[in-house]
Short mmCIF file of C-alpha atoms in Angstrom, two decimals:
data_model
loop_
_atom_site.label_atom_id
_atom_site.label_comp_id
_atom_site.label_asym_id
_atom_site.label_seq_id
_atom_site.Cartn_x
_atom_site.Cartn_y
_atom_site.Cartn_z
CA MET A 1 10.81 10.01 31.85
CA THR A 2 9.05 13.11 33.06
CA ALA A 3 5.34 13.06 33.73
CA SER A 4 4.67 15.08 30.58
CA HIS A 5 6.56 12.54 28.43
CA ARG A 6 5.16 9.41 30.04
CA PRO A 7 2.60 7.67 27.82
CA ARG A 8 -0.83 8.12 29.35
CA GLN A 9 -2.93 5.12 30.20
CA VAL A 10 -5.79 4.71 27.78
CA ALA A 11 -8.92 2.61 27.87
CA ASP A 12 -8.81 -0.51 25.71
CA LEU A 13 -11.24 0.01 22.81
CA GLY A 14 -11.47 -3.72 22.13
CA ILE A 15 -10.42 -5.45 18.95
CA VAL A 16 -13.30 -4.29 16.74
CA ASP A 17 -13.48 -0.64 17.79
CA GLY A 18 -9.70 -0.45 18.06
CA LEU A 19 -9.15 -1.71 14.53
CA VAL A 20 -11.98 0.41 13.11
CA GLN A 21 -10.69 3.58 14.79
CA LEU A 22 -7.13 2.75 13.66
CA SER A 23 -8.38 2.26 10.10
CA PHE A 24 -10.10 5.68 10.25
CA LEU A 25 -6.81 7.23 11.38
CA VAL A 26 -4.82 5.50 8.62
CA GLN A 27 -7.41 6.24 5.92
CA GLY A 28 -7.48 9.89 6.98
CA ILE A 29 -3.70 10.12 6.66
CA LEU A 30 -3.73 8.35 3.30
CA GLY A 31 -6.52 10.62 2.03
CA ARG A 32 -4.76 13.83 3.06
CA VAL A 33 -1.45 12.73 1.53
CA ALA A 34 -3.22 11.55 -1.64
CA ASP A 35 -4.93 14.94 -1.95
CA ALA A 36 -1.59 16.71 -1.49
CA HIS A 37 -0.21 14.69 -4.44
CA ASP A 38 -3.35 15.09 -6.57
CA LEU A 39 -4.09 11.37 -6.43
CA THR A 40 -7.16 9.30 -5.62
CA LEU A 41 -6.92 6.62 -2.93
CA GLN A 42 -7.26 3.97 -5.65
CA GLN A 43 -4.33 5.49 -7.55
CA THR A 44 -2.21 5.49 -4.39
CA ARG A 45 -3.04 1.81 -3.85
CA LEU A 46 -2.01 1.08 -7.45
CA LEU A 47 1.29 2.95 -7.06
CA GLY A 48 1.94 1.28 -3.72
CA VAL A 49 1.32 -2.21 -5.06
CA LEU A 50 3.56 -1.62 -8.08
CA ARG A 51 6.37 0.08 -6.15
CA ASP A 52 8.51 -3.04 -5.99
CA ARG A 53 6.99 -5.37 -8.57
CA GLU A 54 5.25 -5.79 -11.89
CA LEU A 55 1.87 -7.50 -11.93
CA GLY A 56 -0.43 -8.86 -14.56
CA MET A 57 -3.93 -7.43 -14.74
CA ALA A 58 -5.53 -10.47 -13.06
CA GLN A 59 -3.01 -10.36 -10.20
CA LEU A 60 -3.55 -6.63 -9.86
CA SER A 61 -7.32 -7.11 -9.68
CA GLY A 62 -6.86 -9.64 -6.89
CA VAL A 63 -4.45 -7.56 -4.83
CA LEU A 64 -6.56 -4.41 -5.21
CA ASP A 65 -9.79 -6.36 -4.70
CA LEU A 66 -11.34 -4.82 -7.83
CA ASP A 67 -13.21 -6.41 -10.69
CA LYS A 68 -11.51 -6.63 -14.08
CA SER A 69 -13.23 -3.59 -15.63
CA SER A 70 -12.48 -1.38 -12.61
CA THR A 71 -8.83 -2.46 -12.69
CA THR A 72 -8.64 -1.75 -16.42
CA GLY A 73 -10.16 1.72 -15.91
CA LEU A 74 -7.78 2.49 -13.04
CA VAL A 75 -4.74 1.41 -15.06
CA THR A 76 -5.96 3.35 -18.13
CA ARG A 77 -6.38 6.56 -16.10
CA ALA A 78 -2.97 6.11 -14.46
CA GLU A 79 -1.46 5.42 -17.89
CA ARG A 80 -2.93 8.69 -19.24
CA ARG A 81 -1.26 10.54 -16.35
CA GLY A 82 2.07 8.93 -17.24
CA LEU A 83 2.26 6.95 -13.98
CA VAL A 84 2.19 3.40 -15.36
CA ARG A 85 2.68 1.56 -18.62
CA ARG A 86 1.65 -1.85 -19.84
CA THR A 87 4.31 -4.24 -21.08
CA ALA A 88 3.90 -7.47 -23.00
CA VAL A 89 4.46 -10.78 -21.25
CA PRO A 90 6.85 -12.75 -23.50
CA GLU A 91 5.42 -16.11 -22.33
CA ASP A 92 1.83 -15.08 -23.14
CA LEU A 93 1.38 -12.51 -25.89
CA ARG A 94 -2.26 -11.94 -24.85
CA ALA A 95 -1.23 -10.87 -21.34
CA VAL A 96 0.30 -7.63 -20.10
CA ARG A 97 2.13 -6.59 -16.97
CA VAL A 98 1.65 -3.18 -15.43
CA VAL A 99 4.80 -1.29 -14.40
CA LEU A 100 5.49 2.13 -12.97
CA THR A 101 7.05 4.75 -15.21
CA ALA A 102 9.88 6.94 -13.89
CA GLN A 103 7.27 9.57 -12.97
CA GLY A 104 5.13 6.90 -11.27
CA LYS A 105 8.13 5.62 -9.28
CA ARG A 106 9.04 9.13 -8.16
CA LEU A 107 5.46 9.87 -7.11
CA ALA A 108 5.14 6.48 -5.34
CA GLU A 109 8.36 7.18 -3.40
CA GLU A 110 7.25 10.71 -2.44
CA PHE A 111 3.84 9.45 -1.37
CA ALA A 112 5.34 6.58 0.66
CA ALA A 113 7.77 8.95 2.40
CA ASP A 114 4.97 11.39 3.30
CA VAL A 115 2.76 8.59 4.59
CA ALA A 116 5.62 7.07 6.58
CA LEU A 117 6.33 10.44 8.20
CA ARG A 118 2.70 10.95 9.21
CA LEU A 119 2.16 7.38 10.39
CA ASN A 120 5.35 7.53 12.44
CA GLU A 121 4.10 10.78 13.97
CA ALA A 122 0.81 9.05 14.81
CA ALA A 123 2.71 6.22 16.53
CA ALA A 124 5.29 8.49 18.19
CA ASP A 125 4.07 7.72 21.72
CA LEU A 126 4.68 3.99 21.32
CA THR A 127 7.86 2.48 22.74
CA GLU A 128 10.18 0.70 20.32
CA THR A 129 8.98 -2.61 21.77
CA ASN A 130 5.33 -1.71 21.16
CA ARG A 131 6.11 -0.37 17.67
CA ALA A 132 7.73 -3.72 16.81
CA ARG A 133 4.79 -5.59 18.39
CA LEU A 134 2.25 -3.54 16.41
CA SER A 135 4.21 -4.14 13.20
CA ARG A 136 4.28 -7.91 13.78
CA LEU A 137 0.58 -8.07 14.68
CA ALA A 138 -0.49 -5.93 11.72
CA SER A 139 1.64 -8.09 9.40
CA GLN A 140 0.10 -11.24 10.82
CA VAL A 141 -3.45 -9.94 10.26
CA VAL A 142 -2.68 -8.75 6.71
CA HIS A 143 -0.95 -11.98 5.67
CA HIS A 144 -3.66 -14.16 7.22
CA HIS A 145 -6.35 -12.22 5.34
CA ALA A 146 -4.38 -12.42 2.07
CA ASP A 147 -3.90 -16.17 2.49
CA ARG A 148 -7.63 -16.67 3.10
CA GLN A 149 -8.41 -14.64 -0.04
CA GLY A 150 -5.87 -16.57 -2.11
CA ILE A 151 -3.74 -13.47 -2.64
CA ASP A 152 0.02 -13.93 -2.85
CA LEU A 153 1.48 -10.71 -1.48
CA THR A 154 4.84 -11.65 -2.98
CA ALA A 155 3.41 -12.31 -6.48
CA GLY A 156 4.74 -10.52 -9.51
CA THR A 157 8.17 -9.77 -10.81
CA SER A 158 10.13 -7.75 -8.31
CA ALA A 159 12.53 -5.02 -9.30
CA SER A 160 15.39 -6.90 -7.63
CA SER A 161 14.67 -10.15 -9.48
CA ARG A 162 14.48 -8.24 -12.79
CA ALA A 163 17.90 -6.78 -12.08
CA ARG A 164 19.35 -10.29 -11.53
CA HIS A 165 18.04 -11.64 -14.87
#
C-alpha cells in the first residue's frame, strides 16, 4: 500500500459520539437518496420493510415504531402513489396485509441499490475484515434492540415462503 492509499489513523470518537455521527452520515445518505426518488424517509422505511415480506398493520406499526393512525396514514399515502396495496388475510377477514405493488418493488430495489452504492462508498476505506466486523456489530446492535422491543425482524410472510406455498 502506498502512503496515499493507507487508511489514516483517526481518533476514537467513543461509542456514543461514534454511533451518533455514524447515524448522521447514514441519515444524510438516506435523505439525499429519498429526495432523488421523490420519497419521504418514512416512505423509504415502509418500502424497505416490505421489500421481502408482507406484514399486517400491527406488525408494520411495531417495526416502523409508529402508532396505528400514523401507520394507516403512511400506508394510505403510499397506496395512493401506487406503491403498496392492502390484501385480505384469509385467516382473519378483519385484518389486512400490506404488500408492495410492482411499482413499489421497482422503486424499493432502485432505492436500495442507490443507498448500497453510497454506503459502500462511505465505507470504502475499511478493509474487508473491518467491513465484516462492522456488519456483525451493527447486526448485533439492531437485533438486540429489536428483541428488547419485542419486534420480530423476521415476522411476516416472505416472498420466498409465498413462492413455496
